[in-house]
mmCIF file of C-alpha atoms (C1' of nucleotides) in Angstrom:
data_model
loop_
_atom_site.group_PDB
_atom_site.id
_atom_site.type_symbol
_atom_site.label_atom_id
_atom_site.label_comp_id
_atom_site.label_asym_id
_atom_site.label_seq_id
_atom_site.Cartn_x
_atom_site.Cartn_y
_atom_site.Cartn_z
ATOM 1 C CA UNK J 1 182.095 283.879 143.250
ATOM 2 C CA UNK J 2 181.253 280.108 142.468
ATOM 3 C CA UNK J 3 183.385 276.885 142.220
ATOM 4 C CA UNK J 4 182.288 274.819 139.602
ATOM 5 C CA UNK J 5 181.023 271.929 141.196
ATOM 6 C CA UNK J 6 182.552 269.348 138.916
ATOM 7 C CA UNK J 7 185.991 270.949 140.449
ATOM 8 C CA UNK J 8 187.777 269.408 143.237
ATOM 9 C CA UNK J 9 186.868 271.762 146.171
ATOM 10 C CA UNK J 10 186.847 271.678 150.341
ATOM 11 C CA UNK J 11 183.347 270.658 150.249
ATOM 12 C CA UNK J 12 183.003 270.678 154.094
ATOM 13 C CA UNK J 13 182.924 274.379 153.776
ATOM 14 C CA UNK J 14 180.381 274.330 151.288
ATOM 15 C CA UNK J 15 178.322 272.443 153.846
ATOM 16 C CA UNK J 16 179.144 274.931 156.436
ATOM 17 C CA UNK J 17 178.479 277.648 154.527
ATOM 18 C CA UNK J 18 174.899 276.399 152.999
ATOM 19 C CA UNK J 19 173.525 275.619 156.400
ATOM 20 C CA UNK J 20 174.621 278.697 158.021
ATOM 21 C CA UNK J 21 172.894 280.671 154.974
ATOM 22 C CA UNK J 22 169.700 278.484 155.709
ATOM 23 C CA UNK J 23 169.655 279.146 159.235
ATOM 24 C CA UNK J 24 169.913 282.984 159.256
ATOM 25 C CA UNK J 25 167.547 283.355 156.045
ATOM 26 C CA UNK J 26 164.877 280.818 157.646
ATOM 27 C CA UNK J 27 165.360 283.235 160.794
ATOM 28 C CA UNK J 28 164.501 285.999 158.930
ATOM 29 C CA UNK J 29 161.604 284.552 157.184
ATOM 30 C CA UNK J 30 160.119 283.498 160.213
ATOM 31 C CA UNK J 31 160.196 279.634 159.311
ATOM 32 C CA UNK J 32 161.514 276.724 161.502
ATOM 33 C CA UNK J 33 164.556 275.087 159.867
ATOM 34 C CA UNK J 34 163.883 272.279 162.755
ATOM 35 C CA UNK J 35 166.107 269.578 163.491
ATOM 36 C CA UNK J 36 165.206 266.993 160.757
ATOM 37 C CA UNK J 37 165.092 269.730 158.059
ATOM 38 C CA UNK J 38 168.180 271.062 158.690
ATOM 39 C CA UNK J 39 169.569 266.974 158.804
ATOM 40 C CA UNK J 40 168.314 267.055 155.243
ATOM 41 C CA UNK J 41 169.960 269.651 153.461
ATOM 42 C CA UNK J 42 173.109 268.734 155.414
ATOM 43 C CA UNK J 43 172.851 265.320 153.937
ATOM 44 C CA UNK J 44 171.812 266.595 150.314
ATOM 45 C CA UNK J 45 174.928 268.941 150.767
ATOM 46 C CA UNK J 46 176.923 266.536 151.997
ATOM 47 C CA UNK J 47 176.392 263.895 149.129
ATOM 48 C CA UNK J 48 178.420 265.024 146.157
ATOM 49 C CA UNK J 49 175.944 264.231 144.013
ATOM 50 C CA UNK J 50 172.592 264.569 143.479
ATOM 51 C CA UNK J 51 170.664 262.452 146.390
ATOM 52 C CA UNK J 52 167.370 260.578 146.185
ATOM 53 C CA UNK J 53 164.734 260.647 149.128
ATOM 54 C CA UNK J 54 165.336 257.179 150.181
ATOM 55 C CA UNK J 55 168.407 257.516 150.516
ATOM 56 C CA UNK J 56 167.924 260.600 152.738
ATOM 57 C CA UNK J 57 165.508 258.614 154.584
ATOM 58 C CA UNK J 58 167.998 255.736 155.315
ATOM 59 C CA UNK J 59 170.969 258.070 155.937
ATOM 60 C CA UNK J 60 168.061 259.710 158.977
ATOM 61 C CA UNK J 61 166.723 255.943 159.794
ATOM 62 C CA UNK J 62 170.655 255.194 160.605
ATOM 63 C CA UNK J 63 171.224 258.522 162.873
ATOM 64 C CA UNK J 64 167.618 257.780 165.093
ATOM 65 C CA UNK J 65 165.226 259.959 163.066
ATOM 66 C CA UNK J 66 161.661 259.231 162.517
ATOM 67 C CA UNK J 67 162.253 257.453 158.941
ATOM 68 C CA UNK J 68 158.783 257.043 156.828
ATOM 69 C CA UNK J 69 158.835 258.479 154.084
ATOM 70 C CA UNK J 70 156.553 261.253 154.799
ATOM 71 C CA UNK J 71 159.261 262.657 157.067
ATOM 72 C CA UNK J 72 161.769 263.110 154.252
ATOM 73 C CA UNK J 73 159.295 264.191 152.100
ATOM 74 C CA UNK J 74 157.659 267.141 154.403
ATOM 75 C CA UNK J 75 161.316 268.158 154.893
ATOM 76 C CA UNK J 76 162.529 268.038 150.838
ATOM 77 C CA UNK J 77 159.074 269.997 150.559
ATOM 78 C CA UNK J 78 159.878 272.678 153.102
ATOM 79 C CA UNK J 79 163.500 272.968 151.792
ATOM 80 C CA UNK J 80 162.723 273.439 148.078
ATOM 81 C CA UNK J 81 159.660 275.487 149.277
ATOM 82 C CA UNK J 82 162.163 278.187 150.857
ATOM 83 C CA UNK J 83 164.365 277.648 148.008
ATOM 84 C CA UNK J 84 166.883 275.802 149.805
ATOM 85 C CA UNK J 85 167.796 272.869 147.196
ATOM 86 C CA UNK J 86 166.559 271.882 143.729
ATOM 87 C CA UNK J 87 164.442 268.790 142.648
ATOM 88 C CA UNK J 88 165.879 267.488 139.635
ATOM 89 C CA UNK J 89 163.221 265.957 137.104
ATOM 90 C CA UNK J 90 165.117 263.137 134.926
ATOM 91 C CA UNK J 91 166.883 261.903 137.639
ATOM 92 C CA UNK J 92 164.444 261.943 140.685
ATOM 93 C CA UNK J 93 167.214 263.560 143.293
ATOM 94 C CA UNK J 94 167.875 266.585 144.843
ATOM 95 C CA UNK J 95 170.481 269.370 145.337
ATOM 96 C CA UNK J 96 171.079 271.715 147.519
ATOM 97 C CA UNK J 97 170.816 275.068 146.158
ATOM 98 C CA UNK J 98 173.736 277.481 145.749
ATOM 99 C CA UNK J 99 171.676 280.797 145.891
ATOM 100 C CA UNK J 100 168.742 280.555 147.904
ATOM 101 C CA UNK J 101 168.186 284.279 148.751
ATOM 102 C CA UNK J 102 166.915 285.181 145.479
ATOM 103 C CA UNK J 103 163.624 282.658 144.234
ATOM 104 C CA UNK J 104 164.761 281.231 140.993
ATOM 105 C CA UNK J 105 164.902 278.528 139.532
ATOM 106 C CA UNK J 106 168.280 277.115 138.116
ATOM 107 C CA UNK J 107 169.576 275.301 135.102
ATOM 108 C CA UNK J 108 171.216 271.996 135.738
ATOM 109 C CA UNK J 109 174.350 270.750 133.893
ATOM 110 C CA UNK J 110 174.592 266.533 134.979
ATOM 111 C CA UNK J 111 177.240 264.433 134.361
ATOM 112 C CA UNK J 112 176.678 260.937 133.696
ATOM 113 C CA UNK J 113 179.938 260.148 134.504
ATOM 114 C CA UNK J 114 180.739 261.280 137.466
ATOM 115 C CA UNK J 115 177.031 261.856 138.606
ATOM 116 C CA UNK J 116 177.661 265.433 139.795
ATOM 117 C CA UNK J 117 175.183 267.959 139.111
ATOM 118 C CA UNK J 118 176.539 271.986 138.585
ATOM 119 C CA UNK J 119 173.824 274.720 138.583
ATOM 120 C CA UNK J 120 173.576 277.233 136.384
ATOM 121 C CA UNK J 121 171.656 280.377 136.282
ATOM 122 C CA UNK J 122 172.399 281.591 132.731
ATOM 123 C CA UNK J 123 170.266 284.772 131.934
ATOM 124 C CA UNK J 124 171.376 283.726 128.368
ATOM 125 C CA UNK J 125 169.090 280.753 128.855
ATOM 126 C CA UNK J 126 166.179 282.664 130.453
ATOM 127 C CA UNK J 127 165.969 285.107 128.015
ATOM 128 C CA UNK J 128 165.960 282.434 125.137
ATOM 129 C CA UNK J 129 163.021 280.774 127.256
ATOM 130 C CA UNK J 130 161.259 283.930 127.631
ATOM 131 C CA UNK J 131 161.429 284.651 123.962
ATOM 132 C CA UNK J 132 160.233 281.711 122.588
ATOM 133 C CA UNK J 133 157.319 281.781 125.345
ATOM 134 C CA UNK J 134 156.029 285.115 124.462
ATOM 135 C CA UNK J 135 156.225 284.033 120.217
ATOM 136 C CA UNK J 136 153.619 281.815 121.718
ATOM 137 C CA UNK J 137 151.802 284.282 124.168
ATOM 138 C CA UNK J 138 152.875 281.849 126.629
ATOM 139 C CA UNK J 139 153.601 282.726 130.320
ATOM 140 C CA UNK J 140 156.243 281.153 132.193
ATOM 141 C CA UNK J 141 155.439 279.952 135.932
ATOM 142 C CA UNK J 142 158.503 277.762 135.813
ATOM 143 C CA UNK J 143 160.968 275.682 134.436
ATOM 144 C CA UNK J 144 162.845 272.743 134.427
ATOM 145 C CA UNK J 145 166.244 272.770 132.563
ATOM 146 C CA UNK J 146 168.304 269.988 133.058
ATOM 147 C CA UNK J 147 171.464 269.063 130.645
ATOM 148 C CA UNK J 148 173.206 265.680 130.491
ATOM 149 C CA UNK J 149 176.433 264.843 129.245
ATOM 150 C CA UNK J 150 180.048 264.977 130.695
ATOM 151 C CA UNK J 151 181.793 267.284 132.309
ATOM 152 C CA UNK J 152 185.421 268.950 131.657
ATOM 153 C CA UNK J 153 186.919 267.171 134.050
ATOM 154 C CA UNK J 154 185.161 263.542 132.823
ATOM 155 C CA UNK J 155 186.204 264.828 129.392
ATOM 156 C CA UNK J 156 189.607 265.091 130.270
ATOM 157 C CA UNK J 157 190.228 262.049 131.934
ATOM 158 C CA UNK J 158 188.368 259.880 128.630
ATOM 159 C CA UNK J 159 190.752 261.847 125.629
ATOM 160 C CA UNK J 160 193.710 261.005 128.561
ATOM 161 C CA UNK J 161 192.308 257.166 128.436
ATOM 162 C CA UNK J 162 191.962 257.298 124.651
ATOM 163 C CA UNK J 163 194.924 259.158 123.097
ATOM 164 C CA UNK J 164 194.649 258.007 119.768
ATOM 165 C CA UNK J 165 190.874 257.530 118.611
ATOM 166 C CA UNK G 1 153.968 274.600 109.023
ATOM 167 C CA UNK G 2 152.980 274.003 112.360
ATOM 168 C CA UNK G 3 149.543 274.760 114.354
ATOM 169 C CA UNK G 4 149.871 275.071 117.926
ATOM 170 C CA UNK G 5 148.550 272.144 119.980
ATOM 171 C CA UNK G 6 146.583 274.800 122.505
ATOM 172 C CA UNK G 7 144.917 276.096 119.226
ATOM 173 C CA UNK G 8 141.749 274.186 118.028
ATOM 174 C CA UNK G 9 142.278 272.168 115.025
ATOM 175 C CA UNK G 10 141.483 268.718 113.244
ATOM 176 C CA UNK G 11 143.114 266.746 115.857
ATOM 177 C CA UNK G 12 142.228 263.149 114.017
ATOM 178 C CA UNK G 13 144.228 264.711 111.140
ATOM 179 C CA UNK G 14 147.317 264.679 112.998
ATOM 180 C CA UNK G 15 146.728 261.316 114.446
ATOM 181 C CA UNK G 16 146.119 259.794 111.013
ATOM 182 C CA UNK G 17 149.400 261.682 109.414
ATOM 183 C CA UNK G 18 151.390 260.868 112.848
ATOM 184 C CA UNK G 19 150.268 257.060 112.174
ATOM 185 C CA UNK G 20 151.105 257.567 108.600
ATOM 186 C CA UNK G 21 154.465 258.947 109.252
ATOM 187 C CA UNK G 22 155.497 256.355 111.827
ATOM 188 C CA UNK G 23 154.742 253.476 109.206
ATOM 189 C CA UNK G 24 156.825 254.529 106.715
ATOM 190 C CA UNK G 25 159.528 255.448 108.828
ATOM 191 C CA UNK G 26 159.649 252.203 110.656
ATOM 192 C CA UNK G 27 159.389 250.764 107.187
ATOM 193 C CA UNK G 28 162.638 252.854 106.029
ATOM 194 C CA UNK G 29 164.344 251.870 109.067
ATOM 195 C CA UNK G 30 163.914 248.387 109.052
ATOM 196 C CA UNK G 31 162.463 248.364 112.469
ATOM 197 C CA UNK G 32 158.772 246.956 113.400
ATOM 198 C CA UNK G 33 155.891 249.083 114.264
ATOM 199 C CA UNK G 34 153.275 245.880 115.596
ATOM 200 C CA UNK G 35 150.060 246.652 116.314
ATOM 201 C CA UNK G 36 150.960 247.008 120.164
ATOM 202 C CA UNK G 37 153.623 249.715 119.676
ATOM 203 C CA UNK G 38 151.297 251.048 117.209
ATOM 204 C CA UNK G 39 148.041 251.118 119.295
ATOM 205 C CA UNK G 40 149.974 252.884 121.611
ATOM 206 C CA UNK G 41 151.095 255.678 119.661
ATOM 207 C CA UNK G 42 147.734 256.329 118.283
ATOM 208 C CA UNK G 43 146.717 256.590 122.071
ATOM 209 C CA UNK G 44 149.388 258.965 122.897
ATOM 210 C CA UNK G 45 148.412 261.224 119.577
ATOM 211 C CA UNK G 46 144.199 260.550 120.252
ATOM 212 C CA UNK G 47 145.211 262.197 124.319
ATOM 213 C CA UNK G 48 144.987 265.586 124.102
ATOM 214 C CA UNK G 49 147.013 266.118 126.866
ATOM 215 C CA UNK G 50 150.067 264.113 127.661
ATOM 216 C CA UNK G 51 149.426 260.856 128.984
ATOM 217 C CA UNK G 52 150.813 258.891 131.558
ATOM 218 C CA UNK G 53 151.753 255.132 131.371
ATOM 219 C CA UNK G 54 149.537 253.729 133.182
ATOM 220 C CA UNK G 55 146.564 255.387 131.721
ATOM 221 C CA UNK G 56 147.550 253.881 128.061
ATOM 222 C CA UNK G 57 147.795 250.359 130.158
ATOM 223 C CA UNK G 58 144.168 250.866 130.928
ATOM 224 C CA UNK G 59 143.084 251.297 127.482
ATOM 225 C CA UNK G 60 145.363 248.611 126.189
ATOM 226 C CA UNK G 61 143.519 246.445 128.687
ATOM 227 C CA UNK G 62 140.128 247.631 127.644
ATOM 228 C CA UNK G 63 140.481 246.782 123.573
ATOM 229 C CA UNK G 64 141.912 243.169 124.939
ATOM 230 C CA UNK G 65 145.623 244.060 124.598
ATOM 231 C CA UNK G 66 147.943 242.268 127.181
ATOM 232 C CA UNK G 67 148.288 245.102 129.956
ATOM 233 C CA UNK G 68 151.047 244.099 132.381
ATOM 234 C CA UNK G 69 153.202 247.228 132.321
ATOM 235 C CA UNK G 70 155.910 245.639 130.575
ATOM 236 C CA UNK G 71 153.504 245.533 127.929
ATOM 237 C CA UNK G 72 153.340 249.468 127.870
ATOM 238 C CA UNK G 73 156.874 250.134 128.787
ATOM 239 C CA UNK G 74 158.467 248.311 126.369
ATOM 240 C CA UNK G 75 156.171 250.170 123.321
ATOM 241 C CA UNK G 76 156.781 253.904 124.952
ATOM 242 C CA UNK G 77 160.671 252.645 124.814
ATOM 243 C CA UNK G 78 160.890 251.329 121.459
ATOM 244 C CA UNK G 79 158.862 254.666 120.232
ATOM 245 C CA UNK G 80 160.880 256.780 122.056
ATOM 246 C CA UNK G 81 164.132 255.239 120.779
ATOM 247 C CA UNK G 82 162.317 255.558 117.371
ATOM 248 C CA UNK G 83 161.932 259.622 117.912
ATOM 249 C CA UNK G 84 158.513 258.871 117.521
ATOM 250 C CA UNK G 85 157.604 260.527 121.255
ATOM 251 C CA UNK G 86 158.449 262.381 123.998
ATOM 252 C CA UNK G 87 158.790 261.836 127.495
ATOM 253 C CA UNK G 88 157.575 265.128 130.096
ATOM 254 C CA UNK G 89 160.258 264.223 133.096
ATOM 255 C CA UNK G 90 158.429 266.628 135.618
ATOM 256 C CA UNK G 91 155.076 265.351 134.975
ATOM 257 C CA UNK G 92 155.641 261.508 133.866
ATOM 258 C CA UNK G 93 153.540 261.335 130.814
ATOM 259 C CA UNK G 94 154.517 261.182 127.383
ATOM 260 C CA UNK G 95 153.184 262.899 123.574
ATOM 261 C CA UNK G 96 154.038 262.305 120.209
ATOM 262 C CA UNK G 97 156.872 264.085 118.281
ATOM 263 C CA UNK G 98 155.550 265.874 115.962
ATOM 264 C CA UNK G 99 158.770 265.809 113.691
ATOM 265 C CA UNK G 100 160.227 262.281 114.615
ATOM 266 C CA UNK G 101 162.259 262.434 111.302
ATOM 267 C CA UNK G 102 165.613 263.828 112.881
ATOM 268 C CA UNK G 103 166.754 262.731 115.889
ATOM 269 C CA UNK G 104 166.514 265.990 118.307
ATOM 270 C CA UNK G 105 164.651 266.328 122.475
ATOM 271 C CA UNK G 106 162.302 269.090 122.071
ATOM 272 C CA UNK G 107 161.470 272.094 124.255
ATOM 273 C CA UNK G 108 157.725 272.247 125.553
ATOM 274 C CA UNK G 109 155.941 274.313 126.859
ATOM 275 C CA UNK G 110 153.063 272.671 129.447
ATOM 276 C CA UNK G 111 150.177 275.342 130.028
ATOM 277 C CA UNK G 112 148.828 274.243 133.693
ATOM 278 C CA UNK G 113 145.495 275.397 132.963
ATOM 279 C CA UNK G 114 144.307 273.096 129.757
ATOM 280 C CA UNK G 115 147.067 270.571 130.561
ATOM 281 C CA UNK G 116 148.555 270.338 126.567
ATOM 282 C CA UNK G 117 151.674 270.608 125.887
ATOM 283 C CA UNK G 118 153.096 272.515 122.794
ATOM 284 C CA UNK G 119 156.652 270.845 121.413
ATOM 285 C CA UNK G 120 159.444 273.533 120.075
ATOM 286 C CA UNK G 121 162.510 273.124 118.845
ATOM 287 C CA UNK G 122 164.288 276.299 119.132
ATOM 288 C CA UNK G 123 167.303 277.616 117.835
ATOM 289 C CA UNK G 124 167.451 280.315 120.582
ATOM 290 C CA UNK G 125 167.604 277.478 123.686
ATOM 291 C CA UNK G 126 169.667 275.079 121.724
ATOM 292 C CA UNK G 127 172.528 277.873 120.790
ATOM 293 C CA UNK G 128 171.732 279.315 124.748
ATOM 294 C CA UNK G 129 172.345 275.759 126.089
ATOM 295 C CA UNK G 130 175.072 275.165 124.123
ATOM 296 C CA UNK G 131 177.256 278.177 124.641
ATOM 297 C CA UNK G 132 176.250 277.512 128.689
ATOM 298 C CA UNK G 133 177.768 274.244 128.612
ATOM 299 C CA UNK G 134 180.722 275.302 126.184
ATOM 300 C CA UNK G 135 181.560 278.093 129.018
ATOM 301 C CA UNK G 136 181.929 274.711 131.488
ATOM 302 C CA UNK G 137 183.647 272.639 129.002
ATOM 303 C CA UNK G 138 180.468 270.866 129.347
ATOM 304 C CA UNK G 139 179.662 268.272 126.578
ATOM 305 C CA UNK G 140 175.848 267.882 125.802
ATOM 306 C CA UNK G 141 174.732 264.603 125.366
ATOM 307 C CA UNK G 142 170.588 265.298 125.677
ATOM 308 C CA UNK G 143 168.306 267.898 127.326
ATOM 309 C CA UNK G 144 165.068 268.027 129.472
ATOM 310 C CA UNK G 145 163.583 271.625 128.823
ATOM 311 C CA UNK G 146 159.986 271.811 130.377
ATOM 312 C CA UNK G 147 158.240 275.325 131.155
ATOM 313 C CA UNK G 148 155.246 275.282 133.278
ATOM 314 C CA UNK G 149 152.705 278.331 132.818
ATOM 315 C CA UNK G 150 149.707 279.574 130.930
ATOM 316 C CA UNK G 151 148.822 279.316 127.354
ATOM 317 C CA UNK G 152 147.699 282.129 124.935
ATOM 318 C CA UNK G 153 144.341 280.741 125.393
ATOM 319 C CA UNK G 154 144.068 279.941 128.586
ATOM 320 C CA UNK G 155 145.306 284.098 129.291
ATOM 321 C CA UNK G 156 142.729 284.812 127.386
ATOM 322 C CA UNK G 157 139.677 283.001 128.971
ATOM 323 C CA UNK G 158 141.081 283.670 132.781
ATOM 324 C CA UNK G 159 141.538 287.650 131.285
ATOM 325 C CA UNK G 160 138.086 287.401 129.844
ATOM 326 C CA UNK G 161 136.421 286.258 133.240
ATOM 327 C CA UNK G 162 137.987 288.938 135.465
ATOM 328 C CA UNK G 163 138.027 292.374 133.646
ATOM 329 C CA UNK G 164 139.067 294.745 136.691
ATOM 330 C CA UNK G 165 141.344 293.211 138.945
ATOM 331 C "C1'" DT F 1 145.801 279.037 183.719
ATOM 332 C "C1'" DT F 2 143.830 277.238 180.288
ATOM 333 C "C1'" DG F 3 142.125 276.605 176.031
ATOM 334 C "C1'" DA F 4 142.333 277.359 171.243
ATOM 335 C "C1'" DC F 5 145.045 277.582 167.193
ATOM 336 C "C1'" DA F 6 148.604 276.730 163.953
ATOM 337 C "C1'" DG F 7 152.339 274.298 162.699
ATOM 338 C "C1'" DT F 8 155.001 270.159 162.961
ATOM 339 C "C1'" DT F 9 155.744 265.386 163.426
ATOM 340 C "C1'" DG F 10 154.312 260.369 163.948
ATOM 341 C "C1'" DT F 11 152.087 256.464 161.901
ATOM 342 C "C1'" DT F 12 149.785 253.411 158.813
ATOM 343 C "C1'" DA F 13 148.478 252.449 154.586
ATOM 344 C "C1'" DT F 14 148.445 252.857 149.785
ATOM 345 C "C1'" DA F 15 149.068 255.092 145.215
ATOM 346 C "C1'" DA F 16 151.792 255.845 141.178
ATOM 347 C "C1'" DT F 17 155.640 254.884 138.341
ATOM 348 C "C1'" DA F 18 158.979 251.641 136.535
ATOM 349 C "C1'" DT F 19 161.993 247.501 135.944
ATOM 350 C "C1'" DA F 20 164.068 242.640 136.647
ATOM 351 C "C1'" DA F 21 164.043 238.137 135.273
ATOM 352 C "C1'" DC F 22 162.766 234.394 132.928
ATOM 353 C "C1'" DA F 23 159.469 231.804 129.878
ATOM 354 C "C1'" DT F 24 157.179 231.505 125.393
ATOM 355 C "C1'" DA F 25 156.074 232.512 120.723
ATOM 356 C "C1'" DG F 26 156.771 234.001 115.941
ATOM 357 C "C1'" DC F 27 159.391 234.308 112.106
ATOM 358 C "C1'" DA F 28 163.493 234.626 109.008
ATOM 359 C "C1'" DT F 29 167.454 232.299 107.442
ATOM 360 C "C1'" DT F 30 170.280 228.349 107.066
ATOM 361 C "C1'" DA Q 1 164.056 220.951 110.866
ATOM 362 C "C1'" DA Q 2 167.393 223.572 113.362
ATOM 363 C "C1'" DT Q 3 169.076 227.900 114.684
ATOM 364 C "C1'" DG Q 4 168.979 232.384 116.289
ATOM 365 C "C1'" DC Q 5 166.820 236.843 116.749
ATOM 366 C "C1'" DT Q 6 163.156 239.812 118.051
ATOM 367 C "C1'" DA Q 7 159.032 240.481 120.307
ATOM 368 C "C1'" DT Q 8 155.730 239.338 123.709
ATOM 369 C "C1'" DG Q 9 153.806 237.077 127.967
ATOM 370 C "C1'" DT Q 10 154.023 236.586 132.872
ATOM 371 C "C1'" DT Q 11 155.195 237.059 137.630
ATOM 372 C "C1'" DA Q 12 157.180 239.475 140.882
ATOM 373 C "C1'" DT Q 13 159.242 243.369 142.809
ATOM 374 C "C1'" DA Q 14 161.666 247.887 142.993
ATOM 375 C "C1'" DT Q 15 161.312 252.784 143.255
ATOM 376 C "C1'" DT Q 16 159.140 257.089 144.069
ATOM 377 C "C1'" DA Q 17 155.507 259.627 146.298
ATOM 378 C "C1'" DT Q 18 151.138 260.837 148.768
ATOM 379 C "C1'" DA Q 19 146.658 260.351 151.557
ATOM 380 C "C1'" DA Q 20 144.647 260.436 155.847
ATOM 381 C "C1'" DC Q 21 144.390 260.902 160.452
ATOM 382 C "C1'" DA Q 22 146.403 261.022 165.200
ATOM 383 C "C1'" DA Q 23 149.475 263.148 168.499
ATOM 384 C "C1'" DC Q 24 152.546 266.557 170.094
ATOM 385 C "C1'" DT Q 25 154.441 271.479 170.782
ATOM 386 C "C1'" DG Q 26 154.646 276.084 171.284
ATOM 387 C "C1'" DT Q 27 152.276 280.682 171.272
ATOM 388 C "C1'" DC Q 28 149.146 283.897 172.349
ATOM 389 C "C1'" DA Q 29 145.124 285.651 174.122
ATOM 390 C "C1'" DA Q 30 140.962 285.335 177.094
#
DNA sequence: TTGACAGTTGTTATAATATAACATAGCATT
DNA sequence: AATGCTATGTTATATTATAACAACTGTCAA
C-alpha cells in the first residue's frame, strides 16, 4: 500500500526503503548502483519535493563529490534509465520513483503550493491515452502526464484561511 | 472538422485561417496582436513541426526583426496567455492551437518519426484526470499531457519497408 | 601476468533554454 | 503638453543540459 505523498509521513523510512529496493534490484540486474548514484537518489528521496540537478550537484559538491554537471547528469540518467526516479517535464526536477520493479511510466499530481509531487499510476488514465491513440492509429512509446494544482491538504488549510469567501 | 496534422493537407490554409482567427480575436478582446507577436505566430503555424524558441529568434533576425530573446519570449508569452499556442514541456518547442477560442491545455500526441505533433482535446483524459485527482482531493489547476510514439503514417511507411520481420 | 575491453568517472568547454532589470518609445486620454 | 500605460529595445545573466576526450577500474581471457 501507498501513502499519499502530500500526507505527513516518516519519510526517513521512505528513504530507507527506496534505496534498499535500488540496491537489491540493481543487484539483480547486474548494474552498479555506485557510490555517487546511489548519493543521488538518496538526495532526490530525501528532498520532499521534486529536486533539480543543480541542486543535486551542490548538495554532492558540499559532501566531496566530483560536482560538474556531467556527474549528476550520468547519475539522473542511470537512475531514470533503471527506472529508479521520474523526470518531471514542466518543472525540470526529479523524483524518486515509488515502483521501480515494474517499467512504467507514472502520472504526476504537483502542487504549487506546497511543491510536492504524488505519483500516480491510474490505469483509468492509460486506458483513456491508449484510446484516443489508437482513434488516431497512433502508437504510444511514452508519456508525460503531469497535473498542477493543489493538493487536499493545501486545500484545506486555504478554505481554513478563508472561511467566509 | 478537424484534419490530422500527420495527414497531408493545404498547410498555408491553416496558417492564413490561424492568422485570420487570431486577428479577430485579439480584436474582440481588446488586446494587441503587433506585427512581432504576429510574425511569430505565423512562424509557429508555417513550422511543420513544433518549433523551438530560438529557432523563431533566427528567423525574426533574418526578416530584420529585433532578435534578443526577450524579443521572442515575450510574443510566445503574450500568445500563449492569448490561447493562441501551445507549449511541448518535454521537448521545448511550441505550435499553434488550433481552437484558441476557449481557454483549455490540449493533449498531443508527438510521433518521433516525422516530428509533428497532433493537438486533442479529449473528453476521455480530461474526465480520467479529473476523477484521478478527485480520488486525492486533488484540485486541477492545468495539465501537461504529451505522448511520444509513432504516427499512423509513419507505421505505415516503417511497415511498408520491412514486410517479414 | 598482462593486455584488452567495457564501463565508469574526471575535466573542460560549450550549447540550449529562459529571465531579470532597466531604458526607451509609442500612443491614448486628460 | 502632461500623464500613464503598454510594448519594445538592450544588456547582462541565470538555468538547464550536453559534447568531447582523457583517465581510471575492474574483469576476463590469452
Amino acid at each position: 500500500m501507498q501513502t499519499s505523498a502530500f500526507s505527513p509521513h516518516d519519510h526517513s523510512r521512505c528513504i530507507t526503503s527506496a534505496i534498499g529496493h535500488a540496491k537489491s534490484l540493481c543487484a539483480d540486474r547486474g548494474v552498479k548502483l555506485t557510490p555517487v548514484r546511489q548519493r543521488v537518489l538518496e538526495l532526490v528521496w530525501q528532498s520532499h519535493q521534486p529536486i533539480g540537478a543543480y541542486e543535486l550537484l551542490a548538495s554532492l559538491a558540499k559532501e566531496g563529490f566530483n560536482s560538474a554537471p556531467p556527474t549528476v547528469y550520468r547519475a539522473l540518467e542511470f537512475l531514470s534509465g533503471q527506472g529508479l526516479l521520474h523526470k518531471l517535464e514542466s518543472i525540470n526536477a526529479y523524483v524518486g520513483c515509488c515502483n521501480p520493479d515494474t517499467p512504467h511510466q507514472g502520472h504526476f499530481l504537483l502542487c504549487q503550493d506546497c511543491h510536492q509531487a504524488q505519483e500516480l499510476d491510474s490505469q483509468y488514465i492509460n486506458l483513456a491515452l491508449k484510446v484516443s491513440a489508437d482513434q488516431h492509429g497512433f502508437k504510444i512509446q511514452r508519456h508525460t502526464i503531469e497535473i498542477v494544482g493543489t493538493c487536499e491538504e493545501c486545500l484545506a488549510q486555504s478554505t481554513a484561511l478563508e472561511p467566509t469567501p
